[in-house]
């Protein structure tokens, strides 16, 4: 018997996914939503975003697999009720998120951002590299991705602290938690990495008030979601030197509109939501396992708790 997966993403390649799934399982067919006739035969959905036509015609769905670690882009309110949803966690994604974070931290720590600006002025300006002990990295969100990022940066010799909803003690990482721990966490962070899920509690968490809790001249790396940052609050903080530089991968509106002030903000690197990337060659195993779990009525791996919102 054939099991049918409907696929929907403008960012991921349906052919690569179809071929990878086919090479592993003869009994599974993955079909891009544009070619999906007879929607009632599909039992599983693999989605970055739902198809523009919605999921209502897919009346037999037993599970929804996000094509990302985050799920807010699925627009949960518009999905059919009662179908379990899973985040996609896989080593290829974790590795790319760790690489990106390490690159961003070093870019700020070794002053490459300042040297890029100097180059435009034809300015030769030696700045003594600072010791790692004076550059504490604070990771907001110590989950599957934030935990791996914090652990790697600690191994590289940075003082690392992390902030999560519940306490998450980790070797080499100073742990802070909950709203009561936020100010103390930020007060000792020289480079802040946001890798939180977007929920009602975390929306707008990077704002003028919280970013002023960082030491003067701190750096910001946002790889969570654009709506974590109150975008209008950032330019004045950069101009005043409170935030010396930023590496931003995610934005309230993507693609970032051409007229957005961030394009002109000195010291701010913009990357087009590329921090994490999923390789079907590695992630297909996760998807197939969740397909089987959905068909068997078992809880999905990395299932989303809809009450908690992540
Ligand atoms: P997890 O669900 O594994 O971890 C989330 C972490 O955030 C947990 O430590 C959790 O706390 C913490 N958290 C959640 N809510 C709060 C809160 N209100 N206050 C404090 N801490 C909170 O998520 P992942 O690590 O897998 O992914 C995180 C996010 O990264 C995704 O949701 C997505 O938005 C983003 N992402 C971005 C990518 C990109 O390309 N830019 C790629 C992949 C992911 P606790 O431990 O107590 O539960
Ligand atoms: C994700 C992402 O959530 O790519 O995985 O943003």
Short mmCIF file of C-alpha atoms and ligand atoms in Angstrom, two decimals:
data_model
loop_
_atom_site.label_atom_id
_atom_site.label_comp_id
_atom_site.label_asym_id
_atom_site.label_seq_id
_atom_site.Cartn_x
_atom_site.Cartn_y
_atom_site.Cartn_z
CA UNK A 1 0.00 0.00 0.00
CA UNK A 2 1.31 3.46 -0.90
CA UNK A 3 1.48 6.24 1.68
CA UNK A 4 1.20 9.77 0.29
CA UNK A 5 3.00 12.87 1.59
CA UNK A 6 2.01 16.33 0.39
CA UNK A 7 4.89 18.83 0.22
CA UNK A 8 4.74 22.62 0.34
CA UNK A 9 7.67 25.04 0.46
CA UNK A 10 8.95 27.89 -1.68
CA UNK A 11 12.41 27.48 -0.14
CA UNK A 12 13.05 23.75 -0.34
CA UNK A 13 13.40 21.62 -3.46
CA UNK A 14 10.47 19.17 -3.89
CA UNK A 15 12.43 17.06 -6.39
CA UNK A 16 15.37 16.57 -4.01
CA UNK A 17 12.93 15.57 -1.26
CA UNK A 18 10.90 13.28 -3.56
CA UNK A 19 14.04 11.50 -4.81
CA UNK A 20 15.49 11.10 -1.33
CA UNK A 21 12.26 9.65 0.05
CA UNK A 22 11.88 7.37 -2.99
CA UNK A 23 15.44 6.08 -2.63
CA UNK A 24 14.61 4.97 0.90
CA UNK A 25 11.05 3.72 0.63
CA UNK A 26 9.13 2.20 -2.28
CA UNK A 27 5.85 2.51 -0.45
CA UNK A 28 5.97 6.30 0.05
CA UNK A 29 5.22 8.98 -2.57
CA UNK A 30 5.99 12.62 -1.92
CA UNK A 31 4.09 15.06 -4.16
CA UNK A 32 4.39 18.83 -4.40
CA UNK A 33 1.04 20.47 -3.56
CA UNK A 34 0.88 21.94 -7.09
CA UNK A 35 0.69 18.41 -8.53
CA UNK A 36 -1.36 16.88 -5.74
CA UNK A 37 -4.53 15.48 -7.25
CA UNK A 38 -6.99 13.53 -5.09
CA UNK A 39 -5.99 15.32 -1.84
CA UNK A 40 -8.01 12.86 0.26
CA UNK A 41 -5.36 10.16 -0.26
CA UNK A 42 -2.59 12.13 1.56
CA UNK A 43 -1.86 10.97 5.10
CA UNK A 44 1.07 13.23 5.96
CA UNK A 45 2.21 16.76 5.13
CA UNK A 46 5.77 18.10 4.91
CA UNK A 47 5.50 21.88 4.98
CA UNK A 48 7.52 25.03 5.41
CA UNK A 49 4.24 26.91 4.95
CA UNK A 50 0.84 25.43 4.13
CA UNK A 51 -0.14 25.47 0.45
CA UNK A 52 -1.98 28.68 -0.53
CA UNK A 53 -5.08 26.54 -1.02
CA UNK A 54 -4.94 25.51 2.67
CA UNK A 55 -5.10 21.98 4.09
CA UNK A 56 -8.88 21.59 4.31
CA UNK A 57 -9.06 19.34 1.19
CA UNK A 58 -6.52 16.95 2.81
CA UNK A 59 -9.13 15.21 4.90
CA UNK A 60 -7.06 12.12 5.85
CA UNK A 61 -3.96 13.84 7.28
CA UNK A 62 -2.53 12.01 10.33
CA UNK A 63 0.45 14.30 10.93
CA UNK A 64 2.14 17.53 9.89
CA UNK A 65 5.92 17.76 9.74
CA UNK A 66 7.41 21.26 9.69
CA UNK A 67 10.30 21.74 7.28
CA UNK A 68 11.99 23.78 9.99
CA UNK A 69 12.76 23.70 13.68
CA UNK A 70 10.29 26.54 14.13
CA UNK A 71 6.56 26.21 13.55
CA UNK A 72 5.15 29.74 13.72
CA UNK A 73 5.46 30.08 9.91
CA UNK A 74 2.87 27.30 9.62
CA UNK A 75 0.22 29.74 10.87
CA UNK A 76 -1.07 27.30 13.47
CA UNK A 77 -4.47 28.98 13.79
CA UNK A 78 -5.26 28.22 10.15
CA UNK A 79 -4.31 24.50 10.30
CA UNK A 80 -6.99 21.82 10.70
CA UNK A 81 -7.44 21.02 14.41
CA UNK A 82 -6.38 17.81 16.10
CA UNK A 83 -3.55 16.81 13.75
CA UNK A 84 -0.20 16.36 15.53
CA UNK A 85 2.57 18.73 14.40
CA UNK A 86 6.31 18.11 14.64
CA UNK A 87 9.34 20.38 14.36
CA UNK A 88 12.18 19.14 12.20
CA UNK A 89 15.33 18.56 14.20
CA UNK A 90 18.17 16.89 12.41
CA UNK A 91 21.99 17.00 12.58
CA UNK A 92 22.28 18.92 9.27
CA UNK A 93 20.18 21.75 10.67
CA UNK A 94 21.93 21.83 14.02
CA UNK A 95 25.36 21.89 12.35
CA UNK A 96 24.47 24.84 10.11
CA UNK A 97 23.01 26.82 13.02
CA UNK A 98 26.14 26.18 15.10
CA UNK A 99 28.43 27.18 12.19
CA UNK A 100 26.51 30.39 11.57
CA UNK A 101 26.56 31.35 15.26
CA UNK A 102 30.28 30.66 15.61
CA UNK A 103 30.99 32.72 12.46
CA UNK A 104 28.86 35.63 13.74
CA UNK A 105 30.46 35.59 17.19
CA UNK A 106 33.98 35.58 15.73
CA UNK A 107 33.10 38.32 13.27
CA UNK A 108 32.21 40.61 16.16
CA UNK A 109 34.80 39.27 18.62
CA UNK A 110 37.76 39.72 16.22
CA UNK A 111 36.43 43.01 14.88
CA UNK A 112 35.99 41.90 11.26
CA UNK A 113 32.84 44.05 11.21
CA UNK A 114 34.92 47.13 12.15
CA UNK A 115 37.67 46.25 9.63
CA UNK A 116 35.04 45.94 6.87
CA UNK A 117 33.94 49.49 7.70
CA UNK A 118 37.61 50.66 7.82
CA UNK A 119 38.21 49.22 4.37
CA UNK A 120 35.51 51.46 2.91
CA UNK A 121 37.36 54.46 4.44
CA UNK A 122 40.82 53.20 3.29
CA UNK A 123 41.69 53.27 7.00
CA UNK A 124 44.49 51.12 8.50
CA UNK A 125 43.62 50.91 12.18
CA UNK A 126 45.20 48.37 14.50
CA UNK A 127 42.99 47.33 17.41
CA UNK A 128 44.40 44.92 19.99
CA UNK A 129 42.38 41.71 19.98
CA UNK A 130 40.53 41.43 23.26
CA UNK A 131 40.79 38.32 25.43
CA UNK A 132 37.96 35.82 25.20
CA UNK A 133 37.40 36.09 28.94
CA UNK A 134 36.04 39.62 28.38
CA UNK A 135 33.57 38.55 25.70
CA UNK A 136 30.71 36.64 27.27
CA UNK A 137 28.23 35.15 24.84
CA UNK A 138 24.63 34.89 26.05
CA UNK A 139 22.37 32.42 24.28
CA UNK A 140 18.61 33.06 24.58
CA UNK A 141 16.93 29.69 24.20
CA UNK A 142 18.83 26.61 25.34
CA UNK A 143 16.84 24.03 23.38
CA UNK A 144 17.97 21.64 20.69
CA UNK A 145 19.72 24.40 18.73
CA UNK A 146 20.61 26.92 21.43
CA UNK A 147 22.02 24.11 23.58
CA UNK A 148 24.33 22.97 20.78
CA UNK A 149 25.40 26.56 20.05
CA UNK A 150 26.15 27.28 23.71
CA UNK A 151 28.09 24.02 24.14
CA UNK A 152 30.22 24.70 21.04
CA UNK A 153 31.05 28.27 22.04
CA UNK A 154 32.00 27.07 25.53
CA UNK A 155 34.34 24.49 23.96
CA UNK A 156 35.92 27.31 21.92
CA UNK A 157 36.82 29.07 25.17
CA UNK A 158 34.18 31.81 25.38
CA UNK A 159 32.47 32.45 28.71
CA UNK A 160 28.91 31.34 27.88
CA UNK A 161 25.61 31.90 29.63
CA UNK A 162 22.16 30.77 28.60
CA UNK A 163 18.59 31.79 29.29
CA UNK A 164 15.60 29.49 29.03
CA UNK A 165 12.05 29.18 30.37
CA UNK A 166 12.98 26.45 32.84
CA UNK A 167 16.46 26.05 34.34
CA UNK A 168 18.77 24.13 31.95
CA UNK A 169 22.06 23.45 33.71
CA UNK A 170 24.80 22.59 31.19
CA UNK A 171 28.52 22.04 31.72
CA UNK A 172 30.48 25.20 30.92
CA UNK A 173 27.34 27.32 30.59
CA UNK A 174 26.01 29.66 33.28
CA UNK A 175 22.28 29.10 33.43
CA UNK A 176 19.56 31.74 33.89
CA UNK A 177 15.85 31.20 33.54
CA UNK A 178 12.45 32.80 33.46
CA UNK A 179 11.46 36.46 33.46
CA UNK A 180 13.18 36.96 36.83
CA UNK A 181 16.52 35.79 35.43
CA UNK A 182 16.45 37.90 32.27
CA UNK A 183 17.99 41.14 33.53
CA UNK A 184 20.94 39.44 35.27
CA UNK A 185 21.49 37.30 32.16
CA UNK A 186 21.58 40.33 29.86
CA UNK A 187 23.68 42.47 32.21
CA UNK A 188 26.71 40.20 31.75
CA UNK A 189 26.28 39.42 28.02
CA UNK A 190 28.61 41.06 25.48
CA UNK A 191 27.27 39.16 22.48
CA UNK A 192 23.62 38.12 22.60
CA UNK A 193 22.39 35.29 20.37
CA UNK A 194 18.60 34.91 20.14
CA UNK A 195 17.56 31.38 19.17
CA UNK A 196 14.16 31.32 20.84
CA UNK A 197 10.94 30.01 19.33
CA UNK A 198 8.41 32.72 18.50
CA UNK A 199 5.56 32.53 21.01
CA UNK A 200 3.20 35.00 22.67
CA UNK A 201 5.79 35.31 25.46
CA UNK A 202 8.86 35.84 23.29
CA UNK A 203 7.44 38.15 20.61
CA UNK A 204 9.19 41.53 20.90
CA UNK A 205 11.56 40.30 23.62
CA UNK A 206 14.48 42.16 21.97
CA UNK A 207 13.41 45.77 22.49
CA UNK A 208 14.79 49.10 23.69
CA UNK A 209 14.29 48.15 27.35
CA UNK A 210 15.91 44.70 27.22
CA UNK A 211 18.71 45.69 24.82
CA UNK A 212 19.63 48.55 27.18
CA UNK A 213 20.15 45.93 29.90
CA UNK A 214 23.18 44.69 27.91
CA UNK A 215 26.54 46.37 28.62
CA UNK A 216 27.25 49.42 26.42
CA UNK A 217 28.73 48.35 23.07
CA UNK A 218 27.22 44.86 23.04
CA UNK A 219 26.50 42.84 19.88
CA UNK A 220 23.25 41.23 18.79
CA UNK A 221 22.84 38.08 16.70
CA UNK A 222 19.22 37.20 15.87
CA UNK A 223 18.68 33.77 14.35
CA UNK A 224 15.35 33.07 16.07
CA UNK A 225 12.53 34.89 14.31
CA UNK A 226 12.26 38.47 13.06
CA UNK A 227 9.36 39.26 15.38
CA UNK A 228 11.56 38.66 18.44
CA UNK A 229 13.06 42.08 17.68
CA UNK A 230 11.09 45.31 17.84
CA UNK A 231 12.78 46.49 14.67
CA UNK A 232 12.07 50.21 15.16
CA UNK A 233 14.01 50.09 18.45
CA UNK A 234 17.31 48.99 16.91
CA UNK A 235 18.49 52.01 14.85
CA UNK A 236 18.62 54.45 17.83
CA UNK A 237 20.49 51.85 19.91
CA UNK A 238 23.06 51.41 17.14
CA UNK A 239 23.43 55.16 16.62
CA UNK A 240 24.00 55.71 20.36
CA UNK A 241 26.59 52.90 20.49
CA UNK A 242 24.56 50.83 22.95
CA UNK A 243 24.57 48.13 20.28
CA UNK A 244 27.92 48.21 18.48
CA UNK A 245 26.97 45.75 15.79
CA UNK A 246 24.46 43.12 14.83
CA UNK A 247 24.13 40.05 12.65
CA UNK A 248 20.51 39.58 11.67
CA UNK A 249 19.23 36.52 9.81
CA UNK A 250 15.50 36.87 10.39
CA UNK A 251 13.11 39.77 9.92
CA UNK A 252 9.49 40.66 10.58
CA UNK A 253 8.97 40.77 6.82
CA UNK A 254 11.00 38.46 4.57
CA UNK A 255 12.43 39.23 2.08
CA UNK A 256 13.48 42.41 3.89
CA UNK A 257 11.84 45.25 1.93
CA UNK A 258 14.26 47.36 -0.16
CA UNK A 259 13.35 50.53 1.75
CA UNK A 260 13.87 48.99 5.21
CA UNK A 261 16.17 51.15 7.41
CA UNK A 262 18.31 48.11 8.34
CA UNK A 263 19.88 48.14 4.84
CA UNK A 264 21.45 51.52 5.68
CA UNK A 265 22.34 50.82 9.32
CA UNK A 266 26.13 50.75 9.81
CA UNK A 267 27.53 47.73 11.62
CA UNK A 268 24.51 45.56 10.84
CA UNK A 269 25.01 42.51 8.65
CA UNK A 270 21.89 41.17 6.96
CA UNK A 271 21.68 37.54 5.87
CA UNK A 272 18.58 36.20 4.07
CA UNK A 273 17.31 33.62 6.64
CA UNK A 274 20.11 31.18 5.92
CA UNK A 275 21.42 30.38 9.41
CA UNK A 276 19.89 26.93 9.40
CA UNK A 277 19.59 24.66 6.39
CA UNK A 278 18.12 21.21 6.15
CA UNK A 279 19.72 18.58 3.93
CA UNK A 280 17.13 16.04 2.69
CA UNK A 281 19.86 13.39 2.54
CA UNK A 282 20.05 13.47 6.30
CA UNK A 283 16.60 14.75 7.30
CA UNK A 284 14.53 12.28 5.23
CA UNK A 285 15.08 9.68 7.95
CA UNK A 286 13.44 11.97 10.51
CA UNK A 287 10.48 12.61 8.20
CA UNK A 288 9.94 8.92 7.47
CA UNK A 289 10.13 8.04 11.14
CA UNK A 290 7.45 10.61 11.88
CA UNK A 291 5.32 9.36 8.98
CA UNK A 292 5.43 5.87 10.50
CA UNK A 293 4.68 7.21 13.95
CA UNK A 294 1.71 9.20 12.63
CA UNK A 295 0.33 6.16 10.80
CA UNK A 296 0.72 4.06 13.96
CA UNK A 297 -0.96 6.74 16.08
CA UNK A 298 2.22 7.28 18.15
CA UNK A 299 3.41 10.70 19.36
CA UNK A 300 5.64 12.39 16.76
CA UNK A 301 9.35 12.99 17.43
CA UNK A 302 9.84 16.64 18.38
CA UNK A 303 6.10 17.04 18.59
CA UNK A 304 4.86 20.56 19.27
CA UNK A 305 3.11 21.39 22.51
CA UNK A 306 0.40 23.72 21.22
CA UNK A 307 -0.38 25.10 24.67
CA UNK A 308 3.27 26.08 25.30
CA UNK A 309 3.51 27.28 21.69
CA UNK A 310 6.76 25.46 20.78
P1 LIG B 1 13.53 24.20 21.27
O1 LIG B 1 12.05 24.10 21.40
O2 LIG B 1 14.33 22.95 21.32
O3 LIG B 1 14.10 25.16 22.41
C1 LIG B 1 13.53 26.39 22.70
C2 LIG B 1 14.28 27.03 23.85
O4 LIG B 1 13.71 28.33 24.08
C3 LIG B 1 14.14 26.24 25.15
O5 LIG B 1 15.33 26.31 25.91
C4 LIG B 1 13.02 26.99 25.86
O6 LIG B 1 13.03 26.89 27.26
C5 LIG B 1 13.33 28.41 25.46
N1 LIG B 1 12.14 29.24 25.61
C6 LIG B 1 10.93 29.11 25.02
N2 LIG B 1 10.08 30.06 25.46
C7 LIG B 1 10.77 30.79 26.37
C8 LIG B 1 10.45 31.89 27.20
N3 LIG B 1 9.23 32.42 27.20
N4 LIG B 1 11.40 32.39 28.02
C9 LIG B 1 12.64 31.84 28.03
N5 LIG B 1 13.02 30.79 27.28
C10 LIG B 1 12.09 30.27 26.46
O7 LIG B 1 13.83 25.02 19.92
P2 LIG B 1 15.07 24.90 18.93
O8 LIG B 1 16.32 25.14 19.68
O9 LIG B 1 14.96 23.66 18.15
O10 LIG B 1 14.77 26.11 17.90
C11 LIG B 1 14.64 27.43 18.37
C12 LIG B 1 14.19 28.36 17.26
O11 LIG B 1 15.24 28.64 16.35
C13 LIG B 1 13.07 27.86 16.35
O12 LIG B 1 11.81 27.93 16.98
C14 LIG B 1 13.18 28.83 15.19
O13 LIG B 1 12.41 29.98 15.48
C15 LIG B 1 14.65 29.21 15.19
N6 LIG B 1 15.34 28.68 14.00
C16 LIG B 1 15.85 29.57 13.08
C17 LIG B 1 16.54 29.12 11.98
C18 LIG B 1 17.16 30.04 11.01
O14 LIG B 1 17.54 29.62 9.91
N7 LIG B 1 17.33 31.32 11.34
C19 LIG B 1 16.70 27.67 11.71
C20 LIG B 1 16.15 26.84 12.76
C21 LIG B 1 15.49 27.34 13.84
P3 LIG B 1 12.86 25.44 27.98
O15 LIG B 1 14.21 24.77 27.79
O16 LIG B 1 12.61 25.76 29.38
O17 LIG B 1 11.74 24.73 27.28
C1 LIG B 2 13.65 26.82 10.88
C2 LIG B 2 14.16 27.87 10.01
O1 LIG B 2 12.79 27.08 11.72
O2 LIG B 2 14.81 27.54 8.99
O3 LIG B 2 14.14 25.67 10.76
O4 LIG B 2 13.96 29.04 10.29
#
